[in-house]
Amino acid sequence: MKKHILGISFVLVATFISFMSVAKAEEFHWGFKPSRNGEPVEIGEPLESMLSKYGAIYKGNEEKKIVYLTFDNGYENGYTESILNTLREEKAPATFFLTGHYLTSATDLVKTMVKDGHIIGNHSYGHPNMARLSADEMKKEWKRFDDKLNELTGVKRTYYARPPEGIFNEEVLKVGNEVGYRHMFWSIAFKDWLKDERRGAKYAYDALMNQLHPGAIILMHTVAQDNAEAIPQFIKDAKAQGYTFGSLDDLVLEYEKISPY
């Protein structure tokens, strides 16, 4: 009997280890080889097929010089107002992926985003690793954010989600679809999320211009002073190269082959 129990215990432990290995293998950390010379980013398989299956998007039409500005906001560091002013002056739409903390700590700025016609995206309420949550926990994260957004701004709900730190698995995409969210990733990014690490406006400007490509979805963080200082010139110079700035709504309409008219 003792040997039998030990045998069962061994099988259970082995099964648990095997399960954990599979779960870990299914956890993806978003990343790609940065674009150079205007070439579109490619993420390869199996991610291309997985994203396509759930309508998740990381870039637009590679034949059109349209780019899409997105910002992740976990907390405020004093530079978002400047960025909003630039977007207003340049008539450039953007999507702000916010957390619950940002909603409650920077409510006035959120209201300005909405007033200016920008899209609010769901970056989760508490910024957890979404790939390690149950389906119910995922839904609660997104709904808690939407409920607070509705309470503070009157916006009924969000439709675009972005996983914190770009960590996800297929279940995150699947469950998101079930409750009405399309996941939006990105094809341009650079290290800009450390609020106390100044590298200068030229660093941010060069990172954006060097990776610029048709259909790019650009990820930036508003905590960086470098970004706030670089964005005005970046937008002007991108326009000078023939680029226009679209919204994620425009991108989705094109992705789904739906005419806006």
Coordinates of N, CA and C in Angstrom, one line a residue, residues 14-242:
A14 N 4.8 14.2 -11.3 CA 5.3 14.3 -12.7 C 4.3 15.0 -13.6
T15 N 3.0 14.7 -13.3 CA 2.0 15.3 -14.1 C 1.9 16.8 -13.9
F16 N 2.1 17.2 -12.7 CA 2.1 18.6 -12.3 C 3.3 19.3 -13.0
I17 N 4.5 18.7 -12.9 CA 5.6 19.3 -13.6 C 5.4 19.4 -15.1
S18 N 4.9 18.3 -15.7 CA 4.6 18.3 -17.1 C 3.6 19.4 -17.4
F19 N 2.6 19.6 -16.6 CA 1.6 20.6 -16.9 C 2.2 22.0 -16.8
M20 N 3.1 22.2 -15.8 CA 3.7 23.5 -15.6 C 4.6 23.8 -16.8
S21 N 5.3 22.8 -17.4 CA 6.2 23.0 -18.5 C 5.4 23.4 -19.7
V22 N 4.2 22.8 -19.9 CA 3.4 23.1 -21.1 C 2.9 24.5 -20.9
A23 N 2.4 24.8 -19.7 CA 1.9 26.2 -19.4 C 2.9 27.2 -19.7
K24 N 4.2 26.9 -19.3 CA 5.2 27.9 -19.5 C 5.6 28.0 -21.0
A25 N 5.5 26.9 -21.7 CA 5.8 26.9 -23.1 C 4.8 27.8 -23.9
E26 N 3.6 27.8 -23.4 CA 2.5 28.5 -24.1 C 2.5 30.0 -23.8
E27 N 3.4 30.5 -22.9 CA 3.5 31.9 -22.5 C 4.4 32.6 -23.5
F28 N 3.9 33.6 -24.3 CA 4.6 34.3 -25.2 C 4.9 35.7 -24.7
H29 N 6.2 36.2 -25.0 CA 6.6 37.5 -24.6 C 6.8 38.2 -26.0
W30 N 6.0 39.2 -26.3 CA 5.9 39.9 -27.6 C 7.3 40.5 -27.9
G31 N 7.8 40.2 -29.1 CA 9.1 40.7 -29.5 C 9.3 40.4 -31.0
F32 N 10.2 41.1 -31.6 CA 10.4 41.0 -33.1 C 11.7 41.7 -33.4
K33 N 12.2 41.3 -34.6 CA 13.4 42.0 -35.1 C 13.0 43.4 -35.6
P34 N 13.6 44.5 -35.1 CA 13.2 45.8 -35.5 C 13.3 46.0 -37.0
S35 N 12.4 46.8 -37.5 CA 12.4 47.2 -38.9 C 13.6 48.1 -39.2
R36 N 14.1 47.9 -40.4 CA 15.2 48.7 -40.9 C 14.9 49.1 -42.4
N37 N 15.3 50.3 -42.8 CA 15.1 50.7 -44.2 C 13.7 50.6 -44.7
G38 N 12.7 50.8 -43.8 CA 11.3 50.8 -44.2 C 10.7 49.5 -44.4
E39 N 11.4 48.4 -44.1 CA 10.9 47.0 -44.3 C 9.9 46.7 -43.2
P40 N 8.8 46.0 -43.6 CA 7.8 45.6 -42.6 C 8.3 44.6 -41.6
V41 N 7.9 44.6 -40.4 CA 8.2 43.6 -39.4 C 7.5 42.3 -39.7
E42 N 8.2 41.2 -39.4 CA 7.6 39.9 -39.5 C 7.8 39.1 -38.2
I43 N 6.8 38.5 -37.7 CA 6.9 37.7 -36.4 C 7.0 36.2 -36.7
G44 N 6.6 35.8 -37.8 CA 6.8 34.4 -38.2 C 5.8 33.5 -37.5
E45 N 5.9 32.2 -37.8 CA 5.0 31.2 -37.2 C 5.6 30.7 -35.8
P46 N 4.7 30.3 -34.9 CA 3.3 30.1 -35.0 C 2.5 31.4 -34.7
L47 N 3.1 32.5 -34.3 CA 2.4 33.6 -33.9 C 1.5 34.3 -35.0
E48 N 2.0 34.3 -36.2 CA 1.2 34.9 -37.3 C -0.1 34.2 -37.4
S49 N -0.1 32.9 -37.4 CA -1.4 32.1 -37.5 C -2.3 32.3 -36.3
M50 N -1.6 32.3 -35.1 CA -2.4 32.5 -33.9 C -3.1 33.8 -33.8
L51 N -2.4 34.9 -34.2 CA -3.0 36.2 -34.1 C -4.1 36.3 -35.2
S52 N -3.8 35.8 -36.3 CA -4.9 35.8 -37.4 C -6.1 35.1 -37.0
K53 N -6.0 34.0 -36.3 CA -7.1 33.2 -35.8 C -8.1 34.0 -35.0
Y54 N -7.5 34.9 -34.2 CA -8.3 35.7 -33.2 C -8.4 37.2 -33.6
G55 N -8.0 37.5 -34.8 CA -8.2 38.9 -35.3 C -7.3 39.9 -34.6
A56 N -6.2 39.4 -33.9 CA -5.2 40.2 -33.2 C -4.3 40.9 -34.3
I57 N -3.9 42.1 -34.1 CA -3.2 42.9 -35.1 C -1.9 43.4 -34.5
Y58 N -0.9 43.4 -35.3 CA 0.4 44.1 -34.9 C 0.9 45.1 -35.9
K59 N 0.3 45.1 -37.1 CA 0.7 46.1 -38.1 C -0.4 46.2 -39.1
G60 N -0.3 47.3 -39.9 CA -1.3 47.5 -40.9 C -0.8 47.1 -42.3
N61 N -1.5 47.7 -43.3 CA -1.2 47.4 -44.7 C 0.3 47.9 -45.0
E62 N 1.1 46.9 -45.5 CA 2.5 47.1 -45.8 C 2.7 48.0 -47.0
E63 N 1.6 48.2 -47.8 CA 1.7 48.9 -49.1 C 1.3 50.4 -48.9
K64 N 0.8 50.8 -47.7 CA 0.3 52.1 -47.5 C 1.1 52.8 -46.4
K65 N 1.5 54.1 -46.6 CA 2.3 54.8 -45.7 C 1.4 55.4 -44.6
I66 N 0.8 54.5 -43.8 CA -0.1 54.9 -42.7 C 0.5 54.3 -41.5
V67 N 0.6 55.1 -40.4 CA 1.1 54.6 -39.1 C 0.1 54.9 -38.0
Y68 N 0.2 54.2 -37.0 CA -0.8 54.2 -35.9 C -0.1 54.4 -34.6
L69 N -0.4 55.5 -33.9 CA 0.2 55.9 -32.6 C -0.5 55.2 -31.5
T70 N 0.2 54.5 -30.6 CA -0.4 54.0 -29.4 C 0.5 54.3 -28.2
F71 N -0.1 54.5 -27.1 CA 0.7 54.8 -25.9 C 0.2 53.9 -24.7
D72 N 1.1 53.3 -23.9 CA 0.8 52.6 -22.7 C 1.0 53.5 -21.5
N73 N 0.0 53.6 -20.7 CA 0.0 54.5 -19.5 C -0.3 53.7 -18.3
G74 N 0.7 53.4 -17.5 CA 0.4 52.8 -16.2 C 0.3 53.8 -15.0
Y75 N 1.1 54.9 -15.2 CA 1.0 55.9 -14.2 C 1.5 57.2 -14.9
E76 N 1.2 58.3 -14.2 CA 1.5 59.6 -14.8 C 2.8 60.2 -14.3
N77 N 3.6 60.8 -15.2 CA 4.9 61.3 -14.9 C 5.1 62.8 -15.3
G78 N 4.0 63.4 -15.7 CA 4.0 64.8 -16.0 C 4.2 65.2 -17.5
Y79 N 4.2 64.2 -18.4 CA 4.5 64.5 -19.8 C 3.3 64.2 -20.8
T80 N 2.3 63.6 -20.2 CA 1.1 63.3 -21.1 C 0.4 64.5 -21.7
E81 N 0.3 65.6 -20.9 CA -0.3 66.8 -21.4 C 0.4 67.4 -22.6
S82 N 1.7 67.4 -22.5 CA 2.5 67.8 -23.6 C 2.3 67.0 -24.9
I83 N 2.2 65.7 -24.7 CA 2.0 64.8 -25.8 C 0.6 65.0 -26.4
L84 N -0.4 65.2 -25.5 CA -1.8 65.5 -26.0 C -1.8 66.8 -26.8
N85 N -1.1 67.8 -26.3 CA -1.1 69.0 -27.1 C -0.5 68.9 -28.5
T86 N 0.6 68.1 -28.5 CA 1.2 67.8 -29.8 C 0.3 67.1 -30.8
L87 N -0.4 66.1 -30.3 CA -1.4 65.3 -31.1 C -2.5 66.2 -31.6
R88 N -2.9 67.1 -30.7 CA -4.0 68.1 -31.1 C -3.5 69.0 -32.2
E89 N -2.3 69.5 -32.0 CA -1.8 70.5 -33.0 C -1.5 69.8 -34.4
E90 N -1.1 68.6 -34.3 CA -0.8 67.8 -35.6 C -1.9 67.1 -36.1
K91 N -3.1 67.1 -35.4 CA -4.3 66.4 -35.8 C -4.0 64.9 -36.0
A92 N -3.2 64.3 -35.1 CA -2.8 62.9 -35.1 C -3.6 62.1 -34.1
P93 N -4.4 61.2 -34.5 CA -5.2 60.3 -33.6 C -4.3 59.3 -32.9
A94 N -4.7 58.9 -31.7 CA -3.9 57.9 -31.0 C -4.8 57.0 -30.1
T95 N -4.2 55.9 -29.7 CA -4.9 55.1 -28.7 C -4.1 55.0 -27.5
F96 N -4.7 55.2 -26.3 CA -4.0 55.2 -25.0 C -4.5 53.9 -24.3
F97 N -3.6 53.0 -24.1 CA -3.9 51.8 -23.4 C -3.6 52.1 -21.9
L98 N -4.6 52.1 -21.1 CA -4.5 52.6 -19.7 C -4.7 51.4 -18.7
T99 N -4.2 51.6 -17.5 CA -4.5 50.7 -16.4 C -5.5 51.3 -15.5
G100 N -6.0 50.5 -14.5 CA -6.9 51.1 -13.5 C -6.3 52.2 -12.7
H101 N -5.0 52.0 -12.4 CA -4.3 53.0 -11.6 C -4.3 54.4 -12.3
Y102 N -4.1 54.3 -13.6 CA -4.1 55.6 -14.4 C -5.4 56.2 -14.4
L103 N -6.5 55.4 -14.6 CA -7.8 56.0 -14.6 C -8.1 56.8 -13.4
T104 N -7.8 56.2 -12.2 CA -8.1 56.9 -11.0 C -7.2 57.9 -10.5
S105 N -5.9 57.9 -11.0 CA -4.9 58.9 -10.5 C -4.7 60.0 -11.5
A106 N -5.2 59.8 -12.8 CA -5.0 60.9 -13.8 C -6.3 61.1 -14.5
T107 N -7.4 61.1 -13.8 CA -8.7 61.2 -14.4 C -8.9 62.3 -15.4
D108 N -8.4 63.5 -15.0 CA -8.6 64.7 -15.9 C -7.9 64.5 -17.2
L109 N -6.7 63.8 -17.2 CA -6.0 63.6 -18.5 C -6.8 62.6 -19.3
V110 N -7.4 61.6 -18.7 CA -8.2 60.6 -19.4 C -9.4 61.3 -20.0
K111 N -10.0 62.2 -19.3 CA -11.2 62.9 -19.9 C -10.7 63.7 -21.1
T112 N -9.5 64.3 -21.0 CA -9.0 65.1 -22.1 C -8.8 64.2 -23.3
M113 N -8.2 63.0 -23.1 CA -8.1 62.0 -24.2 C -9.4 61.7 -24.9
V114 N -10.4 61.5 -24.1 CA -11.7 61.2 -24.7 C -12.3 62.4 -25.4
K115 N -12.2 63.6 -24.8 CA -12.7 64.8 -25.4 C -12.0 65.1 -26.7
D116 N -10.7 64.8 -26.8 CA -9.9 65.0 -28.0 C -10.2 64.0 -29.1
G117 N -11.0 63.0 -28.8 CA -11.3 62.0 -29.8 C -10.4 60.8 -29.9
H118 N -9.5 60.7 -28.9 CA -8.6 59.5 -28.9 C -9.3 58.3 -28.4
I119 N -8.8 57.1 -28.8 CA -9.4 55.8 -28.3 C -8.7 55.4 -27.0
I120 N -9.5 54.9 -26.1 CA -9.0 54.3 -24.9 C -9.0 52.8 -25.0
G121 N -7.8 52.3 -24.8 CA -7.6 50.8 -24.8 C -7.5 50.2 -23.4
N122 N -7.7 48.9 -23.3 CA -7.8 48.2 -22.0 C -6.4 47.5 -21.8
H123 N -5.6 48.1 -20.9 CA -4.3 47.5 -20.5 C -4.4 46.7 -19.3
S124 N -5.7 46.3 -18.9 CA -6.0 45.6 -17.7 C -6.2 46.6 -16.5
Y125 N -6.8 46.1 -15.5 CA -7.0 47.0 -14.3 C -5.8 47.1 -13.4
G126 N -5.2 45.9 -13.1 CA -4.1 45.8 -12.2 C -2.8 45.5 -12.7
H127 N -2.7 45.4 -14.1 CA -1.4 45.1 -14.7 C -0.8 43.8 -14.4
P128 N -1.6 42.7 -14.4 CA -1.0 41.4 -14.0 C -0.4 40.7 -15.3
N129 N 0.2 39.5 -15.1 CA 0.6 38.7 -16.2 C -0.7 37.9 -16.6
M130 N -1.3 38.4 -17.7 CA -2.6 37.8 -18.1 C -2.5 36.3 -18.5
A131 N -1.4 35.9 -18.9 CA -1.2 34.5 -19.4 C -1.3 33.5 -18.2
R132 N -1.2 34.1 -17.0 CA -1.2 33.2 -15.8 C -2.5 33.3 -15.0
L133 N -3.5 33.9 -15.6 CA -4.8 34.1 -15.0 C -5.8 33.0 -15.6
S134 N -6.8 32.7 -14.8 CA -7.9 31.9 -15.3 C -8.7 32.7 -16.3
A135 N -9.6 32.1 -17.0 CA -10.5 32.8 -17.9 C -11.3 33.8 -17.2
D136 N -11.9 33.4 -16.0 CA -12.7 34.3 -15.2 C -11.9 35.5 -14.7
E137 N -10.7 35.2 -14.3 CA -9.8 36.3 -13.8 C -9.5 37.3 -14.9
M138 N -9.2 36.8 -16.1 CA -9.0 37.7 -17.2 C -10.2 38.6 -17.5
K139 N -11.4 38.0 -17.5 CA -12.6 38.8 -17.7 C -12.8 39.8 -16.7
K140 N -12.5 39.5 -15.4 CA -12.7 40.4 -14.3 C -11.7 41.6 -14.5
E141 N -10.5 41.4 -14.9 CA -9.5 42.4 -15.1 C -10.1 43.4 -16.2
W142 N -10.5 42.9 -17.3 CA -11.0 43.8 -18.4 C -12.3 44.5 -17.9
K143 N -13.2 43.8 -17.3 CA -14.5 44.4 -16.9 C -14.3 45.4 -15.8
R144 N -13.4 45.2 -14.9 CA -13.2 46.1 -13.8 C -12.7 47.4 -14.4
F145 N -11.8 47.3 -15.4 CA -11.3 48.5 -16.0 C -12.4 49.3 -16.7
D146 N -13.2 48.5 -17.5 CA -14.3 49.2 -18.3 C -15.3 49.8 -17.4
D147 N -15.6 49.2 -16.3 CA -16.6 49.7 -15.3 C -16.1 51.0 -14.8
K148 N -14.8 51.1 -14.4 CA -14.3 52.3 -13.8 C -14.2 53.4 -14.9
L149 N -13.8 53.0 -16.1 CA -13.8 54.0 -17.3 C -15.2 54.6 -17.5
N150 N -16.2 53.8 -17.5 CA -17.5 54.2 -17.7 C -18.0 55.2 -16.5
E151 N -17.6 54.8 -15.3 CA -18.0 55.6 -14.2 C -17.3 57.0 -14.2
L152 N -16.1 57.1 -14.7 CA -15.3 58.3 -14.7 C -15.5 59.2 -15.9
T153 N -15.8 58.6 -17.1 CA -15.8 59.3 -18.3 C -17.1 59.2 -19.1
G154 N -17.9 58.2 -18.8 CA -19.1 57.9 -19.6 C -18.9 57.0 -20.8
V155 N -17.6 56.7 -21.1 CA -17.3 55.8 -22.2 C -17.8 54.4 -21.7
K156 N -18.7 53.8 -22.5 CA -19.3 52.5 -22.1 C -18.3 51.4 -21.9
R157 N -17.4 51.2 -22.8 CA -16.5 50.1 -22.7 C -15.4 50.2 -23.7
T158 N -14.3 49.4 -23.5 CA -13.2 49.4 -24.5 C -13.4 48.2 -25.4
Y159 N -12.8 48.2 -26.6 CA -12.8 47.1 -27.5 C -11.4 46.6 -27.9
Y160 N -10.4 47.4 -27.6 CA -9.0 47.0 -27.9 C -8.3 46.7 -26.6
A161 N -7.6 45.6 -26.5 CA -6.9 45.2 -25.3 C -5.4 45.0 -25.7
R162 N -4.6 45.2 -24.7 CA -3.1 45.0 -24.9 C -2.6 44.4 -23.6
P163 N -2.0 43.2 -23.6 CA -1.6 42.6 -22.4 C -0.4 43.3 -21.8
P164 N -0.4 43.5 -20.4 CA 0.8 44.1 -19.8 C 2.1 43.4 -20.1
E165 N 3.1 44.2 -20.4 CA 4.4 43.7 -20.8 C 4.5 42.9 -22.0
G166 N 3.4 42.8 -22.8 CA 3.3 42.0 -24.0 C 3.3 40.5 -23.7
I167 N 2.9 40.1 -22.5 CA 2.9 38.7 -22.2 C 1.5 38.1 -22.4
F168 N 1.4 37.0 -23.1 CA 0.1 36.5 -23.5 C 0.2 35.0 -23.8
N169 N -0.9 34.4 -24.0 CA -0.9 33.0 -24.6 C -2.2 33.0 -25.5
E170 N -2.5 31.8 -26.1 CA -3.6 31.7 -27.0 C -4.9 31.9 -26.2
E171 N -4.9 31.5 -24.9 CA -6.1 31.6 -24.1 C -6.5 33.1 -23.9
V172 N -5.5 33.9 -23.7 CA -5.8 35.3 -23.6 C -6.5 35.9 -24.8
L173 N -6.0 35.5 -26.0 CA -6.6 36.0 -27.2 C -8.1 35.4 -27.3
K174 N -8.2 34.2 -27.0 CA -9.5 33.5 -27.2 C -10.5 34.1 -26.2
V175 N -10.2 34.2 -25.0 CA -11.1 34.7 -24.0 C -11.4 36.2 -24.3
G176 N -10.4 36.9 -24.7 CA -10.7 38.3 -25.1 C -11.7 38.4 -26.2
N177 N -11.6 37.6 -27.2 CA -12.6 37.6 -28.3 C -14.0 37.2 -27.7
E178 N -14.1 36.3 -26.8 CA -15.4 35.9 -26.3 C -16.1 37.0 -25.6
V179 N -15.4 38.0 -25.1 CA -16.1 39.1 -24.4 C -15.9 40.4 -25.1
G180 N -15.5 40.3 -26.4 CA -15.6 41.5 -27.3 C -14.3 42.3 -27.4
Y181 N -13.2 41.7 -27.1 CA -11.9 42.5 -27.2 C -11.1 41.9 -28.4
R182 N -10.5 42.9 -29.1 CA -9.5 42.5 -30.1 C -8.1 42.9 -29.6
H183 N -7.1 42.1 -29.6 CA -5.8 42.4 -29.0 C -5.0 43.2 -30.1
M184 N -4.4 44.2 -29.6 CA -3.5 45.1 -30.5 C -2.1 45.0 -29.9
F185 N -1.2 44.5 -30.8 CA 0.2 44.5 -30.4 C 0.9 45.7 -31.2
W186 N 2.1 45.5 -31.6 CA 2.9 46.7 -32.2 C 4.0 46.2 -33.0
S187 N 4.5 47.1 -33.9 CA 5.6 46.7 -34.7 C 6.8 47.7 -34.6
I188 N 6.6 48.7 -33.8 CA 7.7 49.6 -33.5 C 7.7 49.9 -31.9
A189 N 8.8 49.7 -31.3 CA 9.0 50.0 -29.9 C 10.5 50.1 -29.6
F190 N 10.7 50.7 -28.4 CA 12.1 50.9 -28.0 C 12.1 51.1 -26.5
K191 N 13.2 51.0 -25.8 CA 13.2 51.1 -24.4 C 13.0 52.5 -23.9
D192 N 11.7 52.7 -23.5 CA 11.3 54.1 -23.1 C 10.5 54.1 -21.9
W193 N 10.4 53.1 -21.1 CA 9.5 53.0 -20.0 C 10.1 53.3 -18.6
L194 N 11.4 53.6 -18.6 CA 12.0 53.9 -17.3 C 12.0 55.4 -17.1
K195 N 11.2 55.9 -16.2 CA 10.9 57.3 -16.1 C 12.2 58.1 -15.6
D196 N 13.1 57.5 -15.0 CA 14.3 58.2 -14.5 C 15.5 58.0 -15.4
E197 N 15.3 57.3 -16.5 CA 16.5 57.1 -17.4 C 16.4 58.0 -18.6
R198 N 17.0 59.2 -18.6 CA 17.0 60.1 -19.7 C 18.1 59.7 -20.7
R199 N 17.7 59.7 -22.0 CA 18.6 59.5 -23.0 C 18.6 60.6 -24.0
G200 N 17.6 61.5 -23.9 CA 17.5 62.6 -24.8 C 16.5 62.4 -25.9
A201 N 16.0 63.6 -26.4 CA 15.0 63.5 -27.4 C 15.5 62.9 -28.7
K202 N 16.8 63.0 -29.0 CA 17.4 62.4 -30.2 C 17.3 60.9 -30.2
Y203 N 17.5 60.4 -29.0 CA 17.4 58.9 -28.8 C 16.0 58.4 -29.2
A204 N 15.0 59.1 -28.7 CA 13.6 58.6 -29.1 C 13.3 58.9 -30.5
Y205 N 13.7 60.1 -31.0 CA 13.5 60.4 -32.4 C 14.1 59.4 -33.3
D206 N 15.4 59.1 -33.1 CA 16.1 58.2 -34.0 C 15.5 56.8 -33.9
A207 N 15.1 56.3 -32.7 CA 14.5 55.0 -32.6 C 13.2 54.9 -33.4
L208 N 12.4 56.0 -33.4 CA 11.2 56.0 -34.2 C 11.5 56.1 -35.7
M209 N 12.3 57.0 -36.1 CA 12.6 57.2 -37.5 C 13.3 56.0 -38.1
N210 N 14.2 55.4 -37.4 CA 15.0 54.2 -37.9 C 14.1 53.0 -38.1
Q211 N 13.0 52.9 -37.3 CA 12.1 51.7 -37.5 C 10.9 52.0 -38.3
L212 N 10.7 53.2 -38.7 CA 9.5 53.6 -39.4 C 9.3 52.8 -40.7
H213 N 8.1 52.3 -40.8 CA 7.7 51.5 -42.0 C 6.2 51.6 -42.2
P214 N 5.8 51.4 -43.5 CA 4.3 51.4 -43.8 C 3.5 50.5 -42.9
G215 N 2.4 50.9 -42.4 CA 1.5 50.1 -41.6 C 1.9 49.9 -40.2
A216 N 2.9 50.7 -39.7 CA 3.5 50.5 -38.4 C 2.5 50.8 -37.3
I217 N 2.4 50.0 -36.3 CA 1.7 50.3 -35.0 C 2.8 50.7 -34.0
I218 N 2.9 51.9 -33.6 CA 3.9 52.4 -32.7 C 3.5 52.3 -31.3
L219 N 4.4 51.7 -30.5 CA 4.2 51.7 -29.0 C 5.2 52.7 -28.4
M220 N 4.6 53.6 -27.5 CA 5.4 54.4 -26.7 C 4.8 54.5 -25.3
H221 N 5.6 55.0 -24.4 CA 5.1 55.2 -23.0 C 5.2 56.7 -22.7
T222 N 4.1 57.2 -22.1 CA 4.1 58.6 -21.8 C 4.9 59.1 -20.6
V223 N 5.5 58.1 -19.9 CA 6.3 58.5 -18.8 C 7.6 59.2 -19.2
A224 N 8.0 59.0 -20.4 CA 9.3 59.4 -20.9 C 9.3 60.8 -21.4
Q225 N 10.1 61.7 -20.8 CA 10.3 63.0 -21.3 C 10.9 63.0 -22.7
D226 N 11.8 62.1 -22.9 CA 12.4 61.9 -24.3 C 11.3 61.9 -25.3
N227 N 10.3 61.1 -25.1 CA 9.2 60.9 -26.0 C 8.4 62.2 -26.3
A228 N 8.1 62.9 -25.2 CA 7.3 64.1 -25.2 C 8.1 65.2 -26.1
E229 N 9.4 65.2 -26.0 CA 10.2 66.1 -26.7 C 10.4 65.7 -28.2
A230 N 10.4 64.4 -28.4 CA 10.7 63.9 -29.8 C 9.5 63.8 -30.7
I231 N 8.4 63.6 -30.1 CA 7.2 63.4 -30.9 C 6.8 64.5 -31.9
P232 N 6.9 65.8 -31.5 CA 6.6 66.8 -32.5 C 7.4 66.8 -33.8
Q233 N 8.7 66.6 -33.6 CA 9.6 66.5 -34.8 C 9.3 65.2 -35.6
F234 N 9.1 64.2 -34.8 CA 8.9 62.9 -35.5 C 7.7 62.9 -36.4
I235 N 6.6 63.5 -35.9 CA 5.3 63.5 -36.6 C 5.5 64.4 -37.9
K236 N 6.2 65.5 -37.7 CA 6.4 66.4 -38.9 C 7.3 65.7 -39.9
D237 N 8.4 65.1 -39.5 CA 9.3 64.4 -40.5 C 8.7 63.2 -41.1
A238 N 7.8 62.5 -40.3 CA 7.1 61.3 -40.9 C 6.2 61.8 -42.0
K239 N 5.5 62.9 -41.7 CA 4.6 63.5 -42.7 C 5.3 63.9 -43.9
A240 N 6.5 64.5 -43.7 CA 7.3 64.9 -44.9 C 7.8 63.8 -45.7
Q241 N 7.8 62.6 -45.2 CA 8.2 61.4 -46.0 C 6.9 60.8 -46.6
G242 N 5.8 61.4 -46.4 CA 4.6 60.9 -47.1 C 3.7 60.1 -46.2

